[in-house]
PDB file of C-alpha atoms in Angstrom:
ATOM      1  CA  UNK D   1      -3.102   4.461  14.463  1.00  0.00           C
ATOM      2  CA  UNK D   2      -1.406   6.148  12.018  1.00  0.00           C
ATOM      3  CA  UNK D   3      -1.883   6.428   7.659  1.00  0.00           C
ATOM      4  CA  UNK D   4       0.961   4.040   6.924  1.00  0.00           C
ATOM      5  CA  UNK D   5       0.113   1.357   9.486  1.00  0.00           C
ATOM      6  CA  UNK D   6      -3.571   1.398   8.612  1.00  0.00           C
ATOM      7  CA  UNK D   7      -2.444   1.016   4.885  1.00  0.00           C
ATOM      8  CA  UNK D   8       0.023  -1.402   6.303  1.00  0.00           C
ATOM      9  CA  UNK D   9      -3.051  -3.593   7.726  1.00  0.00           C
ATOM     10  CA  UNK D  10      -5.345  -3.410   5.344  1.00  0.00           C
ATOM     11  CA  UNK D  11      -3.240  -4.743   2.729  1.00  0.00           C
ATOM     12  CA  UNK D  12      -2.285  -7.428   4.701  1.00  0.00           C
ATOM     13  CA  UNK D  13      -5.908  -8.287   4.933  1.00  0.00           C
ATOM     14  CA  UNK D  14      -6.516  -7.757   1.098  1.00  0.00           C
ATOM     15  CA  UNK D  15      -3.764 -10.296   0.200  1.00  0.00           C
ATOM     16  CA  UNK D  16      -4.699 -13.027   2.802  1.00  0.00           C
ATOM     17  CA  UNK D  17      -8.331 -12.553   1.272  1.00  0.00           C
ATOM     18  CA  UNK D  18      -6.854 -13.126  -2.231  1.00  0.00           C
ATOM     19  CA  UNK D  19      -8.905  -9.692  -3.143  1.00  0.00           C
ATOM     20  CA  UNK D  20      -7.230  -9.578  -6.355  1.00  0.00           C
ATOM     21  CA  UNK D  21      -8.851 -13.061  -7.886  1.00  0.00           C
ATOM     22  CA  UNK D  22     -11.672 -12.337  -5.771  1.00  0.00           C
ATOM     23  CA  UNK D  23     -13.281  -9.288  -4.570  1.00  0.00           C
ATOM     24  CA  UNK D  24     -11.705  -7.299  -7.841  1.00  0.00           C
ATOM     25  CA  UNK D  25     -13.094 -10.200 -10.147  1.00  0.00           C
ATOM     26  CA  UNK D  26     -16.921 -11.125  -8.757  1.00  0.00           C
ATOM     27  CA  UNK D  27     -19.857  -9.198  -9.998  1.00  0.00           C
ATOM     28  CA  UNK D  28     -22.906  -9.477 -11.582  1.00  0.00           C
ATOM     29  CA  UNK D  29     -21.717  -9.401 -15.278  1.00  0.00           C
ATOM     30  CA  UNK D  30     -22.094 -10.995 -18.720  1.00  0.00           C
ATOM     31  CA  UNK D  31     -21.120 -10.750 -22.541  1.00  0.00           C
ATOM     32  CA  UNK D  32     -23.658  -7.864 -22.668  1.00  0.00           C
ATOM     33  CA  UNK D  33     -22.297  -5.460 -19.873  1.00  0.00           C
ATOM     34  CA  UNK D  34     -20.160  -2.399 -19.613  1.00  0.00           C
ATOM     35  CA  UNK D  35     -16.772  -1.954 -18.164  1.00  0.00           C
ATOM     36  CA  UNK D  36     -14.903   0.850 -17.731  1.00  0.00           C
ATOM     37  CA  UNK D  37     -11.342   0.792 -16.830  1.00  0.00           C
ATOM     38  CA  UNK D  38      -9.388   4.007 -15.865  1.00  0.00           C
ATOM     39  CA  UNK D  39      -6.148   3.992 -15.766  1.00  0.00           C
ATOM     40  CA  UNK D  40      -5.767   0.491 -17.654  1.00  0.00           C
ATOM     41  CA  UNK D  41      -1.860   0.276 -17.474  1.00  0.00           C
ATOM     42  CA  UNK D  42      -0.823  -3.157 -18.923  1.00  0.00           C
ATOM     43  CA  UNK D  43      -4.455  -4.483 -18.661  1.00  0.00           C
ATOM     44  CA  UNK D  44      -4.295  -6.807 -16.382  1.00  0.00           C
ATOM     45  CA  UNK D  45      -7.759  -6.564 -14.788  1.00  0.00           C
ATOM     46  CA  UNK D  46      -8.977  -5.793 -18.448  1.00  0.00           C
ATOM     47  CA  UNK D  47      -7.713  -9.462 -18.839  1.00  0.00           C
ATOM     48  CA  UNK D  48      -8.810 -11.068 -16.229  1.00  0.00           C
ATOM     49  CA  UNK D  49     -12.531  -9.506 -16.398  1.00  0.00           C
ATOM     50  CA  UNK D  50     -12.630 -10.357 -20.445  1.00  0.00           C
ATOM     51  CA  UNK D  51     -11.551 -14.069 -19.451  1.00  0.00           C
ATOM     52  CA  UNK D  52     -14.236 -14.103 -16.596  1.00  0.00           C
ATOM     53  CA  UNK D  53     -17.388 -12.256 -18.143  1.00  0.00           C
ATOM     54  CA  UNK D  54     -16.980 -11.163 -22.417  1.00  0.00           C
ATOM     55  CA  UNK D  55     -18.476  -7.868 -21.347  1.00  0.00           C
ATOM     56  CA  UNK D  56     -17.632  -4.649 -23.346  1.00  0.00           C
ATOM     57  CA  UNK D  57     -14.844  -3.299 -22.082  1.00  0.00           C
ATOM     58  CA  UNK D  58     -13.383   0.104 -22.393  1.00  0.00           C
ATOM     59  CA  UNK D  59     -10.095   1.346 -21.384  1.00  0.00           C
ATOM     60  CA  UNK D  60      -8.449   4.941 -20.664  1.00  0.00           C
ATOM     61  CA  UNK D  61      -4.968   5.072 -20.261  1.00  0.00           C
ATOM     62  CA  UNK D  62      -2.928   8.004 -21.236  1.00  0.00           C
ATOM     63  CA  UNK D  63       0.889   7.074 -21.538  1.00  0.00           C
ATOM     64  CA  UNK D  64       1.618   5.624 -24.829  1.00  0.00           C
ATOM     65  CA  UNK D  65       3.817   3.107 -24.191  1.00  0.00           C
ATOM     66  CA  UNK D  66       1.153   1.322 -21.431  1.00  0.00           C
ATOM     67  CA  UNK D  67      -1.747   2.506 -24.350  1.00  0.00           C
ATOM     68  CA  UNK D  68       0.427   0.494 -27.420  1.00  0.00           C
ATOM     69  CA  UNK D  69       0.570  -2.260 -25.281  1.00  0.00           C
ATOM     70  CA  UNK D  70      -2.770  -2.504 -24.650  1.00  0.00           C
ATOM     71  CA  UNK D  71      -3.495  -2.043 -28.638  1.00  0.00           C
ATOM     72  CA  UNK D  72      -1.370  -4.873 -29.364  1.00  0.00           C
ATOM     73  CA  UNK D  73      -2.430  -7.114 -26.265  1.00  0.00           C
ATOM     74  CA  UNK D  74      -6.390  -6.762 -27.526  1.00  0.00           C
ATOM     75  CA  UNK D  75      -5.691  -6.255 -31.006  1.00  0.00           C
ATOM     76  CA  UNK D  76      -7.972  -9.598 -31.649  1.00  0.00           C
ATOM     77  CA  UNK D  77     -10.831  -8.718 -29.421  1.00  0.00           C
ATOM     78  CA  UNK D  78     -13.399  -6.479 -30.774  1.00  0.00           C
ATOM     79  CA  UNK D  79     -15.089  -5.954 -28.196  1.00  0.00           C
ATOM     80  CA  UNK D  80     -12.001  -3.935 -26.036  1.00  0.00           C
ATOM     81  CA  UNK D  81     -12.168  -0.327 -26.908  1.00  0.00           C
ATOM     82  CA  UNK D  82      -9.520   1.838 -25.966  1.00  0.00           C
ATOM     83  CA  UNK D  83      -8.798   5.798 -25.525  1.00  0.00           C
ATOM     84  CA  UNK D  84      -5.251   7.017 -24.949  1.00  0.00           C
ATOM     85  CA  UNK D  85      -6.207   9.774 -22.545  1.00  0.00           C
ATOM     86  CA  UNK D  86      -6.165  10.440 -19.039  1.00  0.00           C
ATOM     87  CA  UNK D  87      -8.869  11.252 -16.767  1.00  0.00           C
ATOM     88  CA  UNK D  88      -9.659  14.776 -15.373  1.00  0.00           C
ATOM     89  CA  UNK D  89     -12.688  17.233 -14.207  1.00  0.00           C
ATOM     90  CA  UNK D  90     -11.903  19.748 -17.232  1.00  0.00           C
ATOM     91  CA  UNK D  91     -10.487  18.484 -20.928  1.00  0.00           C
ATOM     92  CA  UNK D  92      -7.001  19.669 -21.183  1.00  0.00           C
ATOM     93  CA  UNK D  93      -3.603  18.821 -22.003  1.00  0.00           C
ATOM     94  CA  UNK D  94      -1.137  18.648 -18.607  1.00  0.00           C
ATOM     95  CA  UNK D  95       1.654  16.646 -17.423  1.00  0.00           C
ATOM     96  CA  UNK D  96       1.890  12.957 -16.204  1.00  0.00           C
ATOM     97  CA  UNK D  97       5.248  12.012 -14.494  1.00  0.00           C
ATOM     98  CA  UNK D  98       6.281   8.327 -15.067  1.00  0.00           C
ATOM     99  CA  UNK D  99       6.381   6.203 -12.365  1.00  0.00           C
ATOM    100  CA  UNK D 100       5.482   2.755 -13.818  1.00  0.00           C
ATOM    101  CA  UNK D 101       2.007   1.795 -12.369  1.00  0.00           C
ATOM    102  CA  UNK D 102       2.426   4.888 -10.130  1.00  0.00           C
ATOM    103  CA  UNK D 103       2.334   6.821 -12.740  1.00  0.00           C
ATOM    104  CA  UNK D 104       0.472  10.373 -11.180  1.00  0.00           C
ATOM    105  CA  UNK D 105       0.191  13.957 -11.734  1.00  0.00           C
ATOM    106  CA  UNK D 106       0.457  14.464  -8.013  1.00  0.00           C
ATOM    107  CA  UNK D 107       3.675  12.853  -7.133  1.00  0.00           C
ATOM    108  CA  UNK D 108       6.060  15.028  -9.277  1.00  0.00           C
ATOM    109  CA  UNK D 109       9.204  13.227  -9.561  1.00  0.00           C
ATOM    110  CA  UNK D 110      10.898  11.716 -12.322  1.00  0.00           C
ATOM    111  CA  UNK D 111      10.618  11.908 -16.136  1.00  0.00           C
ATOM    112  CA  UNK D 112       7.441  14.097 -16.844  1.00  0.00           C
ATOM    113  CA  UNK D 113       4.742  13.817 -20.216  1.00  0.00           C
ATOM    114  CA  UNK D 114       2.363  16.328 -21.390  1.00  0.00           C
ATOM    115  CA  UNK D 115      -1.199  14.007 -22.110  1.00  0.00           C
ATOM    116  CA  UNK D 116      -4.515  14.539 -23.349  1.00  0.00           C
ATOM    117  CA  UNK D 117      -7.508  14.718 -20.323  1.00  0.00           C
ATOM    118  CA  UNK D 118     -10.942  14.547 -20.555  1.00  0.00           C
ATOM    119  CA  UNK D 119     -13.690  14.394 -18.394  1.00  0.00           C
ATOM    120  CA  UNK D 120     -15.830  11.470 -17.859  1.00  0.00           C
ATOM    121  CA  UNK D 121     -18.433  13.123 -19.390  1.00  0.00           C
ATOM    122  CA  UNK D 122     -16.624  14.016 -22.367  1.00  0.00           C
ATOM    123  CA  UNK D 123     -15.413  10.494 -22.154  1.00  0.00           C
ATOM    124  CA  UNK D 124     -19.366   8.859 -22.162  1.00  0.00           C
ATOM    125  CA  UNK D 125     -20.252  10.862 -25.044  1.00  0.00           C
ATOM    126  CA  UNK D 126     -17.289   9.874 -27.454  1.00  0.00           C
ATOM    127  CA  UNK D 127     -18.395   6.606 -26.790  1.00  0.00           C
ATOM    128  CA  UNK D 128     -21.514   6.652 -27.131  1.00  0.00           C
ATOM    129  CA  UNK D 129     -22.657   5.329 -23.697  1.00  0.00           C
ATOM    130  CA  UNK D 130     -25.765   6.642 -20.987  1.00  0.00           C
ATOM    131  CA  UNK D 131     -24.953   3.780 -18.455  1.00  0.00           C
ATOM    132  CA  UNK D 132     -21.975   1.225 -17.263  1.00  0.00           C
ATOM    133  CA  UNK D 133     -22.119  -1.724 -15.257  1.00  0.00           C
ATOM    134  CA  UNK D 134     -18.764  -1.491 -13.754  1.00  0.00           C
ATOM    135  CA  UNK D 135     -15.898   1.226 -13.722  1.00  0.00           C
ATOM    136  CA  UNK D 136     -12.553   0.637 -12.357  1.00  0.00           C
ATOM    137  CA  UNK D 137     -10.743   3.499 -11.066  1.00  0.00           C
ATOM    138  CA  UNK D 138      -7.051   3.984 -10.250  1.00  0.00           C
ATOM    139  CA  UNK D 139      -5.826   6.585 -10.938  1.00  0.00           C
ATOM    140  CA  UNK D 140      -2.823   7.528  -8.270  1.00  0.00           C
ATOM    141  CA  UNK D 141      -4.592  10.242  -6.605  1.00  0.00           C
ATOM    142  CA  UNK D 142      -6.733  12.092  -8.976  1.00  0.00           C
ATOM    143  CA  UNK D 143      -9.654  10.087  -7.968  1.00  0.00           C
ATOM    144  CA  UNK D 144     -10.274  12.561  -5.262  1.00  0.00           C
ATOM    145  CA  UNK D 145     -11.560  15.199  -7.903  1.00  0.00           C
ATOM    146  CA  UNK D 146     -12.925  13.288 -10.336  1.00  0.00           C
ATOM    147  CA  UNK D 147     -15.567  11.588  -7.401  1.00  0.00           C
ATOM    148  CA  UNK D 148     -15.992  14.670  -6.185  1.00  0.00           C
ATOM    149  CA  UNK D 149     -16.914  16.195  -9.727  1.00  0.00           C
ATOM    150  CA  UNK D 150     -18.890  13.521 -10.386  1.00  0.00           C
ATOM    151  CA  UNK D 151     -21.147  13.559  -7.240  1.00  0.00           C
ATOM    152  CA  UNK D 152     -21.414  17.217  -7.814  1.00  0.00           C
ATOM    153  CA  UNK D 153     -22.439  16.634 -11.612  1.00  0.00           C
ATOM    154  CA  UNK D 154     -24.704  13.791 -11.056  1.00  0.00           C
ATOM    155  CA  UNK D 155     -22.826  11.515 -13.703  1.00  0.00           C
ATOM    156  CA  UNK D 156     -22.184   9.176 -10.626  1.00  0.00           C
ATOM    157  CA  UNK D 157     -25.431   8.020 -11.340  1.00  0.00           C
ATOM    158  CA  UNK D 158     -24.624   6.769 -14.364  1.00  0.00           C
ATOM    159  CA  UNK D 159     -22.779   3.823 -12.860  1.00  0.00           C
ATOM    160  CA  UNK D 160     -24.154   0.641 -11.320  1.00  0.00           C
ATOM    161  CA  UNK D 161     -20.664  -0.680  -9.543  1.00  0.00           C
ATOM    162  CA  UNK D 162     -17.811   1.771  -8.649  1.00  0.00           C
ATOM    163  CA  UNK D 163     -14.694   0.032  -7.695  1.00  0.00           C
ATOM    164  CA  UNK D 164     -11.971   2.338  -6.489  1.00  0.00           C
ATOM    165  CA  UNK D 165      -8.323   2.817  -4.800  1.00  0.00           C
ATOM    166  CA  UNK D 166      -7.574   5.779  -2.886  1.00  0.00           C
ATOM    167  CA  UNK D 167      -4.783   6.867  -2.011  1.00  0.00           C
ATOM    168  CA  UNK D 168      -2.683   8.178   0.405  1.00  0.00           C
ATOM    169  CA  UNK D 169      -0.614  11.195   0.711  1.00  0.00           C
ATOM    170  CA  UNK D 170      -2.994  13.473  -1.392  1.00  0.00           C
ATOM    171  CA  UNK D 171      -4.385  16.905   0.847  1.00  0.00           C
ATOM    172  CA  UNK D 172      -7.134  15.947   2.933  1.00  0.00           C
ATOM    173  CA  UNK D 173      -6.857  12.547   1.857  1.00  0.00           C
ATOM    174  CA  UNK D 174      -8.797  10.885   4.773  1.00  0.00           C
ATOM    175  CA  UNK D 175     -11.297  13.497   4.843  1.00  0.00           C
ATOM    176  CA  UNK D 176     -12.195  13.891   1.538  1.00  0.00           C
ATOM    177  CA  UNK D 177     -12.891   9.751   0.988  1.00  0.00           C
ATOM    178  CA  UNK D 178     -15.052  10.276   4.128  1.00  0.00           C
ATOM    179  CA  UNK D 179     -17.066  12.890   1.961  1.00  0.00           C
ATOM    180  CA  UNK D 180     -17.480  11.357  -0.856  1.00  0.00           C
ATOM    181  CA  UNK D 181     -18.292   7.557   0.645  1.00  0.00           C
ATOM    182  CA  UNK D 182     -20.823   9.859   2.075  1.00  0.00           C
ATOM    183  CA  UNK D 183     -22.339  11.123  -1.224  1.00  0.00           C
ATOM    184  CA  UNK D 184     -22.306   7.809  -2.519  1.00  0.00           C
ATOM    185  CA  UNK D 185     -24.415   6.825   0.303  1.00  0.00           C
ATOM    186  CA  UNK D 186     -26.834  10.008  -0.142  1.00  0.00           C
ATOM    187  CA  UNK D 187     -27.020   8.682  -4.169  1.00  0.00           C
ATOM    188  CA  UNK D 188     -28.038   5.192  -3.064  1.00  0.00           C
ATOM    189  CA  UNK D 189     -24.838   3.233  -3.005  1.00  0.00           C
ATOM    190  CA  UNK D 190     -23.923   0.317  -0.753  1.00  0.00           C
ATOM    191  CA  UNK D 191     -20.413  -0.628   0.039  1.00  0.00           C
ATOM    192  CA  UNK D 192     -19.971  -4.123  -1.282  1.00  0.00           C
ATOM    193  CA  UNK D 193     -16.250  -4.523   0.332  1.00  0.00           C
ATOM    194  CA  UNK D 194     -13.838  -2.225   2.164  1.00  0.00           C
ATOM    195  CA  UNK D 195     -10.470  -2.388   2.587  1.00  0.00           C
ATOM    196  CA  UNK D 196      -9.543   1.486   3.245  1.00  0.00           C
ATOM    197  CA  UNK D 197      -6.619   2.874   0.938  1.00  0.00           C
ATOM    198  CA  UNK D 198      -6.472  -0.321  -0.733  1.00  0.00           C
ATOM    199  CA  UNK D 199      -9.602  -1.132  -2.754  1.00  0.00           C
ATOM    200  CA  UNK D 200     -13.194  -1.100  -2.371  1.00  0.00           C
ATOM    201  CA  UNK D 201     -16.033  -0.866  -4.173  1.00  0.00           C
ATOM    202  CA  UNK D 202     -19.632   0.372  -4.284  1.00  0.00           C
ATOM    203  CA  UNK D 203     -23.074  -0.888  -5.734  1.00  0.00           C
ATOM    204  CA  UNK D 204     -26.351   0.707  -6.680  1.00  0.00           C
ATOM    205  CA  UNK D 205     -29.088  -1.915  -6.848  1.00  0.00           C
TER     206      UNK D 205
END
């Protein structure tokens, strides 16, 4: 079977199984927990997660047209906090080229942006926060490093539920999921669904 007809299948099976209202949306949360959204975009699931649960939610997104939006969308809710940086396994500032929710530093086409980056550590600490309940993470590609960094750092640890969408067409791509659903396993997480190169997600209990 090959990458795109997998993909082709398994969103298929995501969208007849509504995972968007469901599996994205259902997890043990309240007014008092912590979500983490990387890669917020227009802050949809932000929305959706706010409406469902009132838990603290706090959003990375590095392109300041999706970041304004997002000030202006939450502007009443004190409880959204928001960063307009990217994500990364060193602090730095590189280059983002625009692709609308594909927005990636891997697939190099189109209008290019230099951004801030920091790493999720650097992120935690400007914050203020030693644990989170739930991170979201989609972030075209570059979630391949920053799992890998963060199994190797032990900052995984620091997260109860890790929902995430890899991609395809990134070196090694198959492989290097395989590794790190691996080292989530070795760090005590269970896979709570799995719909490969789509979305899934991962719980410690």
């Amino acid at each position: 079977m090959s990458d795109l007809t997998l993909n082709t299948q398994e969103i298929g099976r995501w969208f007849r199984d509504s995972g968007d209202y469901t599996h994205n949306l259902n997890y043990d949360l309240n007014e008092d927990s912590v979500v983490m959204d990387l890669g917020g975009y227009t802050g949809v699931w932000a929305q959706q997660i706010i409406d469902k649960y009132n838990p603290n939610t706090y959003i990375l997104e590095p392109i300041e047209e999706f970041y304004s939006g997002m000030v202006d969308k939450f502007k009443g809710n004190d409880k959204v906090r928001l960063m307009k940086v990217g994500i990364s396994v060193e602090n730095k500032t590189d280059k983002l080229f625009m692709g609308g929710d594909g927005t990636s530093s891997n697939i190099k086409d189109g209008k290019s942006v230099n951004v801030e980056f920091n790493t999720i550590d650097t992120v935690l600490e400007k914050w203020g926060l030693n644990s989170v309940d739930l991170i979201q993470i989609n972030i075209e590609g570059d979630e391949y490093p920053l799992l890998e960094d963060m199994l190797k750092t032990d900052s995984i640890n620091k997260f109860k539920n890790i929902q995430i969408q890899f991609h395809l067409g990134i070196d090694n791509d198959i492989k290097r999921r395989d590794i790190i659903r691996d080292g989530l396993k070795n760090n005590g997480f269970k896979i709570k669904f799995d719909y490969p190169f789509v979305w899934e997600s991962w719980t410690k209990e």
